[in-house]
Short mmCIF file of C-alpha atoms in Angstrom, two decimals:
data_model
loop_
_atom_site.label_atom_id
_atom_site.label_comp_id
_atom_site.label_asym_id
_atom_site.label_seq_id
_atom_site.Cartn_x
_atom_site.Cartn_y
_atom_site.Cartn_z
CA MET A 1 -36.59 -108.77 128.36
CA SER A 2 -33.00 -107.89 129.20
CA SER A 3 -30.68 -106.56 126.51
CA LYS A 4 -28.30 -109.00 124.84
CA VAL A 5 -24.66 -107.90 124.56
CA LEU A 6 -21.79 -109.47 122.63
CA VAL A 7 -18.38 -108.93 124.25
CA VAL A 8 -15.42 -109.34 121.88
CA ASP A 9 -11.84 -109.38 123.17
CA ASP A 10 -8.90 -111.76 122.81
CA GLU A 11 -7.96 -111.38 126.49
CA GLU A 12 -9.95 -113.91 128.50
CA ASN A 13 -9.60 -112.00 131.78
CA ILE A 14 -11.00 -108.83 130.18
CA VAL A 15 -13.91 -110.77 128.68
CA GLU A 16 -14.73 -112.38 132.04
CA LEU A 17 -14.52 -109.03 133.85
CA ILE A 18 -16.89 -107.33 131.41
CA LYS A 19 -19.21 -110.36 131.29
CA PHE A 20 -19.45 -110.56 135.09
CA ASN A 21 -20.24 -106.87 135.51
CA LEU A 22 -22.80 -106.80 132.70
CA GLU A 23 -24.55 -109.88 134.06
CA GLN A 24 -24.66 -108.25 137.48
CA GLU A 25 -26.65 -105.46 135.83
CA GLY A 26 -29.08 -107.96 134.32
CA TYR A 27 -27.75 -108.13 130.74
CA GLN A 28 -27.52 -111.33 128.71
CA VAL A 29 -23.90 -111.72 127.60
CA LEU A 30 -22.31 -113.80 124.86
CA THR A 31 -18.60 -113.71 124.08
CA ALA A 32 -16.18 -113.97 121.17
CA TYR A 33 -12.38 -113.97 121.12
CA ASP A 34 -11.53 -112.95 117.55
CA GLY A 35 -12.99 -110.94 114.69
CA VAL A 36 -14.16 -113.90 112.62
CA GLU A 37 -16.07 -115.39 115.55
CA ALA A 38 -17.58 -111.99 116.34
CA LEU A 39 -18.94 -111.55 112.81
CA GLU A 40 -20.32 -115.09 112.78
CA LYS A 41 -22.21 -114.48 116.02
CA VAL A 42 -23.70 -111.10 115.08
CA LYS A 43 -24.99 -112.67 111.87
CA GLU A 44 -26.39 -115.75 113.64
CA LYS A 45 -28.04 -114.08 116.64
CA GLU A 46 -29.74 -110.78 117.43
CA PHE A 47 -27.83 -108.46 119.77
CA ASP A 48 -28.68 -105.09 121.25
CA LEU A 49 -25.05 -103.96 121.52
CA VAL A 50 -21.48 -105.08 120.82
CA VAL A 51 -18.50 -104.26 123.05
CA LEU A 52 -15.68 -104.62 120.55
CA ASP A 53 -11.94 -104.67 121.20
CA LEU A 54 -9.77 -102.99 118.59
CA MET A 55 -6.80 -105.39 118.51
CA LEU A 56 -8.19 -108.83 117.62
CA PRO A 57 -6.75 -111.94 115.94
CA GLN A 58 -7.65 -112.70 112.29
CA ILE A 59 -9.83 -109.60 111.75
CA ASP A 60 -9.32 -106.47 113.83
CA GLY A 61 -12.05 -104.42 115.47
CA PHE A 62 -11.94 -101.73 112.80
CA GLU A 63 -12.79 -104.25 110.09
CA VAL A 64 -15.47 -105.91 112.22
CA CYS A 65 -17.11 -102.52 112.78
CA ARG A 66 -16.85 -101.65 109.08
CA GLN A 67 -18.56 -104.92 108.08
CA ILE A 68 -21.33 -104.37 110.63
CA ARG A 69 -21.99 -100.87 109.31
CA THR A 70 -22.12 -102.01 105.67
CA ASP A 71 -24.52 -104.89 106.36
CA ASP A 72 -28.15 -103.80 105.88
CA LYS A 73 -29.36 -106.11 108.65
CA LEU A 74 -26.69 -105.04 111.16
CA LYS A 75 -25.95 -101.41 110.34
CA ARG A 76 -28.00 -100.02 113.25
CA LEU A 77 -26.41 -102.35 115.82
CA PRO A 78 -24.73 -100.14 118.48
CA VAL A 79 -20.98 -100.68 118.88
CA ILE A 80 -18.72 -99.58 121.73
CA MET A 81 -15.05 -99.86 120.78
CA LEU A 82 -12.60 -100.96 123.45
CA SER A 83 -8.87 -100.48 123.09
CA ALA A 84 -5.60 -100.12 124.96
CA LYS A 85 -4.66 -97.50 122.42
CA GLY A 86 -5.43 -93.95 123.44
CA GLU A 87 -4.15 -92.13 120.37
CA GLU A 88 -6.54 -89.61 118.84
CA VAL A 89 -6.22 -91.22 115.40
CA ASP A 90 -7.59 -94.54 116.70
CA LYS A 91 -10.56 -92.87 118.35
CA VAL A 92 -11.37 -90.80 115.28
CA LEU A 93 -11.01 -93.79 112.96
CA GLY A 94 -13.30 -95.83 115.19
CA LEU A 95 -15.94 -93.10 115.11
CA GLU A 96 -15.46 -92.63 111.36
CA LEU A 97 -16.28 -96.31 110.89
CA GLY A 98 -19.49 -95.87 112.85
CA ALA A 99 -18.66 -96.81 116.45
CA ASP A 100 -21.15 -95.27 118.89
CA ASP A 101 -18.60 -94.84 121.66
CA TYR A 102 -14.93 -95.50 122.43
CA VAL A 103 -13.52 -96.65 125.78
CA THR A 104 -9.78 -96.77 126.45
CA LYS A 105 -8.12 -99.46 128.58
CA PRO A 106 -7.57 -99.50 131.48
CA PHE A 107 -11.17 -98.67 132.34
CA SER A 108 -13.33 -99.05 135.41
CA PRO A 109 -16.25 -101.49 135.12
CA ARG A 110 -18.51 -98.72 136.44
CA GLU A 111 -17.50 -96.44 133.56
CA LEU A 112 -18.10 -99.14 130.95
CA ILE A 113 -21.50 -100.00 132.42
CA ALA A 114 -22.45 -96.31 132.30
CA ARG A 115 -21.44 -96.13 128.64
CA VAL A 116 -23.37 -99.32 127.84
CA LYS A 117 -26.52 -97.98 129.52
CA ALA A 118 -26.22 -94.65 127.73
CA VAL A 119 -25.75 -96.21 124.29
CA LEU A 120 -28.60 -98.67 124.78
CA ARG A 121 -30.90 -95.94 126.06
CA ARG A 122 -30.15 -93.70 123.11
CA SER A 123 -30.41 -96.48 120.54
CA SER A 124 -33.81 -97.57 121.85
CA ASN A 125 -35.17 -94.03 121.95
CA ILE A 126 -33.05 -91.98 119.56
CA LEU A 127 -35.80 -89.63 118.50
CA ASP A 128 -38.99 -88.13 119.82
CA LEU A 129 -40.21 -86.14 116.86
CA ASP A 130 -43.73 -84.87 116.33
CA GLN A 131 -43.32 -85.27 112.58
CA LYS A 132 -42.94 -88.69 110.97
CA LEU A 133 -41.87 -87.33 107.58
CA ILE A 134 -39.73 -84.25 106.93
CA GLU A 135 -38.72 -83.00 103.49
CA GLN A 136 -36.03 -80.36 103.12
CA GLY A 137 -34.81 -79.68 99.61
CA GLU A 138 -33.62 -82.94 98.12
CA ILE A 139 -33.64 -84.71 101.50
CA LYS A 140 -36.56 -86.88 102.57
CA PHE A 141 -36.35 -87.85 106.24
CA ASP A 142 -38.72 -90.66 107.24
CA LEU A 143 -38.79 -91.42 110.98
CA GLU A 144 -41.35 -94.20 110.70
CA LYS A 145 -39.22 -96.11 108.21
CA TYR A 146 -35.97 -94.98 109.88
CA GLN A 147 -34.82 -93.87 106.45
CA VAL A 148 -33.14 -90.88 104.80
CA LYS A 149 -33.15 -90.43 101.03
CA ILE A 150 -31.64 -87.88 98.66
CA LYS A 151 -33.00 -87.83 95.13
CA GLY A 152 -34.45 -91.25 95.83
CA GLN A 153 -31.10 -92.67 96.97
CA GLU A 154 -31.04 -94.02 100.52
CA LEU A 155 -28.22 -92.90 102.81
CA ASN A 156 -26.57 -95.61 104.88
CA LEU A 157 -26.55 -93.84 108.26
CA THR A 158 -25.51 -95.14 111.67
CA PRO A 159 -27.95 -94.59 114.57
CA LYS A 160 -25.92 -91.63 115.85
CA GLU A 161 -25.70 -90.02 112.40
CA PHE A 162 -29.46 -90.44 112.04
CA ALA A 163 -29.98 -88.82 115.46
CA VAL A 164 -27.69 -85.86 114.70
CA LEU A 165 -29.39 -85.24 111.36
CA SER A 166 -32.85 -85.54 112.93
CA ILE A 167 -32.20 -82.73 115.40
CA LEU A 168 -30.76 -80.44 112.74
CA ILE A 169 -33.32 -81.11 110.01
CA GLU A 170 -36.30 -80.69 112.34
CA HIS A 171 -35.12 -77.14 113.17
CA PRO A 172 -33.68 -75.57 109.99
CA GLY A 173 -31.79 -72.36 110.71
CA GLN A 174 -31.46 -73.07 114.44
CA VAL A 175 -27.89 -73.35 115.70
CA PHE A 176 -27.02 -76.25 118.00
CA SER A 177 -23.81 -76.27 120.01
CA ARG A 178 -21.57 -79.33 120.07
CA SER A 179 -22.19 -79.69 123.80
CA TYR A 180 -25.96 -79.70 123.30
CA LEU A 181 -25.81 -82.34 120.58
CA LEU A 182 -23.43 -84.46 122.62
CA ALA A 183 -25.66 -84.35 125.69
CA GLU A 184 -28.90 -84.83 123.75
CA ILE A 185 -27.72 -87.81 121.71
CA TRP A 186 -25.05 -89.49 123.84
CA GLY A 187 -26.60 -88.60 127.18
CA TYR A 188 -25.61 -86.41 130.09
CA ASP A 189 -23.51 -89.20 131.58
CA TYR A 190 -21.36 -89.41 128.46
CA HIS A 191 -17.77 -88.36 129.13
CA GLY A 192 -16.50 -87.95 125.60
CA ASP A 193 -15.33 -84.69 124.08
CA THR A 194 -17.14 -82.45 121.64
CA ARG A 195 -14.90 -83.50 118.73
CA THR A 196 -17.12 -86.59 118.57
CA ILE A 197 -19.78 -84.33 117.04
CA ASP A 198 -17.33 -82.98 114.46
CA VAL A 199 -16.57 -86.54 113.34
CA HIS A 200 -20.26 -87.36 112.88
CA ILE A 201 -20.96 -84.09 111.05
CA ARG A 202 -18.05 -84.78 108.71
CA ARG A 203 -19.42 -88.26 107.98
CA LEU A 204 -22.92 -86.90 107.35
CA ARG A 205 -21.63 -84.28 104.94
CA LYS A 206 -19.60 -86.89 103.06
CA LYS A 207 -22.60 -89.20 102.69
CA ILE A 208 -24.92 -86.39 101.57
CA ALA A 209 -22.29 -85.21 99.06
CA GLN A 210 -22.49 -88.57 97.27
CA TYR A 211 -25.87 -87.53 95.85
CA SER A 212 -26.07 -83.75 96.16
CA GLU A 213 -23.86 -80.70 95.66
CA GLU A 214 -26.02 -78.71 98.09
CA GLU A 215 -24.38 -77.92 101.43
CA TYR A 216 -27.15 -78.66 103.91
CA ILE A 217 -25.24 -78.78 107.21
CA LEU A 218 -23.56 -75.46 107.96
CA THR A 219 -20.89 -74.62 110.50
CA VAL A 220 -21.45 -71.58 112.70
CA ARG A 221 -17.92 -70.72 113.73
CA GLY A 222 -17.35 -70.79 117.46
CA VAL A 223 -20.90 -71.99 118.16
CA GLY A 224 -21.88 -75.21 116.45
CA TYR A 225 -23.95 -76.44 113.52
CA LYS A 226 -27.27 -75.79 111.83
CA PHE A 227 -29.32 -77.15 108.94
CA LYS A 228 -29.58 -74.71 106.05
CA GLU A 229 -32.83 -72.78 105.77
CA LEU A 230 -34.30 -73.47 102.35
CA LYS A 231 -36.56 -71.04 100.53
#
């Protein structure tokens, strides 16, 4: 069955352009033209991905993304943010809110299709771990249940945060470069920069810190990140 994508933008010509190109690739496409309509549709129907414009009437893309990520039924739904704004602060804020990718207008349909394929591929096969359950210190990582708990408290992680943590926690003490994590999780055809990893690491640390004072994810200056070896 082909993947179902929701395209959200208040510019009809942009919506039609994206819809046409996605349908040419075999995707099922539904559309929305404002934030309220977008939220109604993601709650009514099951989607595999949302292409979400930042500047929307009624509720902007940031708020739509935030509500998706705080809804237990929707929190793992992949989101690609789309915006005419290219400022670093917008990109970082989008990633902080849990967007899986960020595409700046003007964009080529070929680039967007590549991003869509990469995000869908990674979301459908985020992990390939031999172990179903990993326990490190206070952290209990359960692949089968797609769940991470600290002291019995479940962390609300996005798919990309879950994927980053999975690589680190499966290999405590091993250092992973930003480039490796970016390629492994986002795919070799991803054209983002390595600061994307820094944003996700920062979010992971913040969420872990809600329940533990232990610093589990360590920075190796000039190299990358590793999960703390616990004795």
